[in-house]
XYZ file of C-alpha atoms in Angstrom:
303
model
C 1.913 21.078 12.307
C 2.990 23.783 14.749
C 5.920 22.220 16.572
C 8.954 24.399 17.222
C 12.660 23.948 16.624
C 13.178 24.076 20.374
C 10.813 21.126 20.859
C 12.768 19.188 18.241
C 16.067 20.053 19.949
C 14.739 18.825 23.297
C 13.391 15.616 21.735
C 16.717 14.871 20.024
C 18.561 15.556 23.294
C 16.356 13.084 25.207
C 16.754 10.468 22.463
C 20.543 10.834 22.504
C 20.928 10.993 26.290
C 18.412 8.277 27.150
C 16.500 10.223 29.783
C 14.814 13.566 30.443
C 17.094 14.276 33.410
C 20.288 13.719 31.394
C 18.960 15.800 28.499
C 18.001 18.635 30.854
C 21.505 18.562 32.379
C 23.108 18.644 28.912
C 20.865 21.524 27.816
C 21.265 23.389 31.148
C 17.499 23.728 31.611
C 14.939 22.278 34.027
C 13.471 18.796 33.616
C 9.970 20.252 33.698
C 10.774 22.432 30.677
C 11.897 19.386 28.683
C 8.932 17.298 29.837
C 6.410 19.978 28.855
C 8.032 20.489 25.446
C 7.886 16.743 24.750
C 4.258 16.556 25.880
C 3.294 19.383 23.501
C 5.276 17.815 20.655
C 3.567 14.436 21.090
C 0.144 16.124 21.257
C 0.871 18.016 18.066
C 2.109 14.915 16.228
C -0.673 12.689 17.506
C 1.538 9.784 18.600
C 3.945 8.842 21.364
C 7.624 9.396 20.733
C 8.973 7.950 23.963
C 8.188 5.225 26.463
C 9.075 6.493 29.948
C 10.315 4.089 32.632
C 12.287 4.168 35.872
C 15.642 4.095 34.071
C 14.814 6.886 31.627
C 13.084 6.838 28.252
C 13.164 4.651 25.135
C 12.084 5.619 21.644
C 8.901 4.067 20.318
C 8.975 2.722 16.768
C 7.393 5.952 15.496
C 9.752 7.950 17.711
C 12.711 6.168 16.154
C 11.512 7.118 12.661
C 10.705 10.705 13.677
C 14.184 11.156 15.188
C 15.730 10.921 11.713
C 13.400 13.645 10.437
C 14.004 15.851 13.482
C 17.771 15.671 13.019
C 17.392 16.515 9.338
C 15.211 19.542 10.083
C 17.692 20.862 12.643
C 20.585 20.217 10.268
C 18.823 22.015 7.429
C 18.245 25.061 9.619
C 21.895 25.110 10.720
C 23.004 24.843 7.083
C 20.676 27.667 6.040
C 22.144 29.906 8.710
C 25.663 29.021 7.633
C 24.896 29.681 3.966
C 23.371 33.083 4.707
C 26.254 34.020 6.978
C 28.832 33.145 4.327
C 27.381 33.458 0.813
C 30.864 33.261 -0.679
C 30.882 29.484 -0.086
C 28.176 28.943 -2.718
C 30.515 30.289 -5.407
C 33.364 27.922 -4.509
C 34.130 25.250 -7.125
C 36.502 22.302 -7.362
C 36.807 18.738 -6.092
C 37.123 17.127 -2.681
C 38.406 13.596 -2.078
C 37.105 12.037 1.132
C 37.813 8.696 2.804
C 35.608 7.029 5.424
C 35.853 3.916 7.571
C 32.936 1.410 7.537
C 30.996 2.625 10.579
C 31.338 6.220 9.412
C 29.982 5.187 6.011
C 26.926 3.624 7.616
C 26.062 6.075 10.380
C 27.706 9.483 9.918
C 28.837 10.166 6.352
C 25.423 10.620 4.726
C 24.536 13.406 7.148
C 27.903 15.141 6.729
C 27.927 14.982 2.947
C 24.328 16.201 2.661
C 25.152 19.218 4.806
C 28.397 19.865 2.939
C 26.684 19.783 -0.453
C 24.065 22.268 0.691
C 26.783 24.642 1.925
C 29.187 24.040 -0.998
C 27.056 23.130 -4.037
C 29.885 23.849 -6.471
C 32.249 21.234 -4.999
C 32.256 17.754 -6.543
C 32.894 15.119 -3.860
C 34.572 11.759 -4.458
C 34.535 9.310 -1.552
C 36.026 5.916 -0.764
C 35.414 3.503 2.124
C 38.294 1.517 3.613
C 40.096 0.623 6.833
C 41.721 3.400 8.884
C 45.282 2.221 8.157
C 44.741 2.369 4.399
C 43.021 5.745 4.591
C 46.042 7.063 6.468
C 48.231 5.769 3.634
C 46.072 7.638 1.098
C 46.128 10.840 3.151
C 49.891 10.801 3.576
C 50.300 10.091 -0.135
C 48.122 13.041 -1.080
C 45.410 10.893 -2.678
C 42.770 12.070 -0.177
C 42.096 15.587 1.056
C 40.410 14.550 4.280
C 39.043 11.425 5.963
C 36.413 10.707 8.592
C 37.453 7.658 10.551
C 37.064 5.667 13.718
C 40.442 6.272 15.341
C 42.296 3.084 16.304
C 42.159 2.859 20.133
C 45.371 3.775 21.904
C 47.233 4.655 18.713
C 47.924 8.247 17.674
C 49.405 8.735 14.223
C 52.203 11.293 14.062
C 51.434 11.762 10.360
C 47.855 12.980 10.824
C 46.100 15.978 12.285
C 42.686 15.069 13.724
C 39.584 16.826 15.033
C 36.844 15.024 16.946
C 33.472 14.544 15.267
C 31.824 12.253 17.816
C 32.683 10.239 20.932
C 30.482 7.181 21.329
C 30.547 4.970 24.449
C 30.024 1.227 24.272
C 26.911 -0.470 25.642
C 25.822 -4.090 25.647
C 22.885 -5.035 23.394
C 20.402 -7.538 24.780
C 17.226 -9.187 23.455
C 13.890 -8.300 25.006
C 13.271 -10.360 28.155
C 16.952 -11.012 28.917
C 17.629 -11.439 32.650
C 20.377 -8.766 32.623
C 17.797 -6.105 31.702
C 16.769 -6.039 35.374
C 20.013 -4.114 36.026
C 20.885 -0.586 34.906
C 24.577 -1.476 34.516
C 25.950 -4.823 33.388
C 29.385 -6.435 33.629
C 30.748 -8.602 30.838
C 31.877 -10.990 33.568
C 28.190 -11.736 34.233
C 27.714 -12.448 30.522
C 30.767 -14.693 30.179
C 28.644 -17.801 29.500
C 26.487 -16.019 26.921
C 27.219 -16.354 23.188
C 28.511 -13.073 21.766
C 28.042 -11.600 18.299
C 31.162 -9.706 17.199
C 31.331 -6.844 14.709
C 34.609 -7.133 12.812
C 34.907 -3.605 11.362
C 36.710 -0.561 12.777
C 38.300 -2.738 15.494
C 34.975 -3.051 17.358
C 35.426 -6.780 18.059
C 38.921 -6.094 19.371
C 37.496 -3.788 22.048
C 35.435 -6.651 23.498
C 38.329 -9.096 23.282
C 40.643 -6.698 25.142
C 38.143 -6.494 28.009
C 37.708 -10.292 27.991
C 41.448 -10.758 28.430
C 41.557 -8.203 31.223
C 38.700 -9.947 33.051
C 40.107 -13.417 32.390
C 36.987 -14.614 30.546
C 36.403 -16.142 27.124
C 32.728 -16.092 26.145
C 31.583 -18.308 23.262
C 31.362 -16.472 19.929
C 28.113 -17.147 18.106
C 28.962 -15.156 14.978
C 31.501 -12.762 13.506
C 30.216 -10.316 10.933
C 30.962 -7.027 9.185
C 27.260 -6.118 9.179
C 25.722 -4.093 12.004
C 22.254 -5.098 10.788
C 23.226 -8.763 11.123
C 24.330 -8.093 14.714
C 21.062 -6.298 15.400
C 18.916 -9.116 14.003
C 20.866 -11.854 15.787
C 20.689 -10.088 19.150
C 16.985 -9.302 18.703
C 16.164 -12.973 18.065
C 18.208 -14.178 21.073
C 21.180 -15.665 19.198
C 23.617 -13.760 21.387
C 24.561 -10.463 23.022
C 26.831 -7.792 21.557
C 28.967 -4.865 22.706
C 28.801 -1.968 20.262
C 29.221 1.822 20.319
C 26.086 3.888 20.799
C 26.345 5.517 17.380
C 25.186 2.196 15.878
C 22.342 1.587 18.347
C 18.782 1.463 17.052
C 16.087 -0.135 19.219
C 14.512 -2.166 16.406
C 15.849 -4.801 14.018
C 14.886 -4.807 10.350
C 12.350 -7.491 11.231
C 10.747 -5.197 13.840
C 12.094 -7.009 16.922
C 13.074 -4.884 19.945
C 16.630 -4.568 21.259
C 17.581 -3.135 24.645
C 20.954 -1.659 25.615
C 22.599 -1.322 29.001
C 25.589 0.644 30.267
C 28.695 -1.420 30.971
C 30.316 -1.604 34.396
C 33.590 -2.531 32.711
C 35.987 0.107 31.393
C 35.722 0.005 27.599
C 37.318 3.081 25.963
C 34.724 4.956 23.893
C 34.914 5.024 20.115
C 36.255 8.316 18.780
C 35.253 9.417 15.299
C 37.392 12.214 13.870
C 38.210 14.085 10.715
C 41.834 13.572 9.705
C 44.224 15.143 7.242
C 47.965 15.094 6.589
C 49.829 16.933 9.332
C 51.637 20.023 8.090
C 49.620 20.288 4.884
C 47.313 23.313 4.482
C 43.663 22.441 3.935
C 41.957 23.636 0.783
C 38.910 25.881 1.217
C 36.654 22.893 0.428
C 38.438 20.587 2.896
C 38.403 23.284 5.566
C 34.665 23.720 5.039
C 34.128 19.972 5.359
C 36.094 19.818 8.624
C 34.125 22.791 9.949
C 30.772 21.166 9.160
C 31.900 17.933 10.817
C 32.973 19.863 13.918
C 29.553 21.521 14.234
C 27.980 18.046 14.311
C 30.126 17.251 17.352
C 29.240 20.568 19.013
C 25.551 20.065 18.319
C 25.470 16.607 19.863
C 27.419 17.772 22.871
C 25.105 20.637 23.876
């Protein structure tokens, strides 16, 4: 295969932005440059990565699988550059205690820890998953060096220093063929009679319920669950709709059923994922390296 890193970067940008035009704007290049790079990449691979439509572009099933590999390749290259630029990190030894909230554990942590281990092979990492409030307790008590958490909306802890890893807007998930898919933007008011599937981790369900109260609606709740995959399967089979942050969105359920997502008209504050550590406490070299690697993820997704 002869595809280039630039082609992979453009593909990842389109996948993350949902359209060629948005990706081109993010990358500060022309749409034709992105389109040509994607065409050459698909020719080289021998299969379609994206389905183009009037609203933008959706990943095909093969495109969804290839996206994971593309991100890994780009991450490996970034880690190689970092390792060569700072060879002293390879000699660092010790331990690092990390805490993560549930969504971070499922969608962000594996990438961060893989990159950290490549850059700091001599550091042994111990990790624990729990709710943000308890992780804060462990950080303040000195039992964790650093945490990666979904920050509770509207609440800033005076005890913690934080640095953004990712900001993920909410969208509504809909089954294939749903009437609301005719619109590019959807209001929860128009879905007030629809059963909703609520994700009860990292205060995701609370975000929907806050908007319901503000709109004066109370949709029926079909199911409450701590499993994103359960939400995905239930939406895909038409059991209900769901409002979740984009970091959890995948267009296919485990059973292979398609899910569509639409932007919300309603104001739902985006989910912020951040690294956190005890305010006023100096970071160890290992913890500082971890925070730095997490920050480059944010910068990479924002380009």
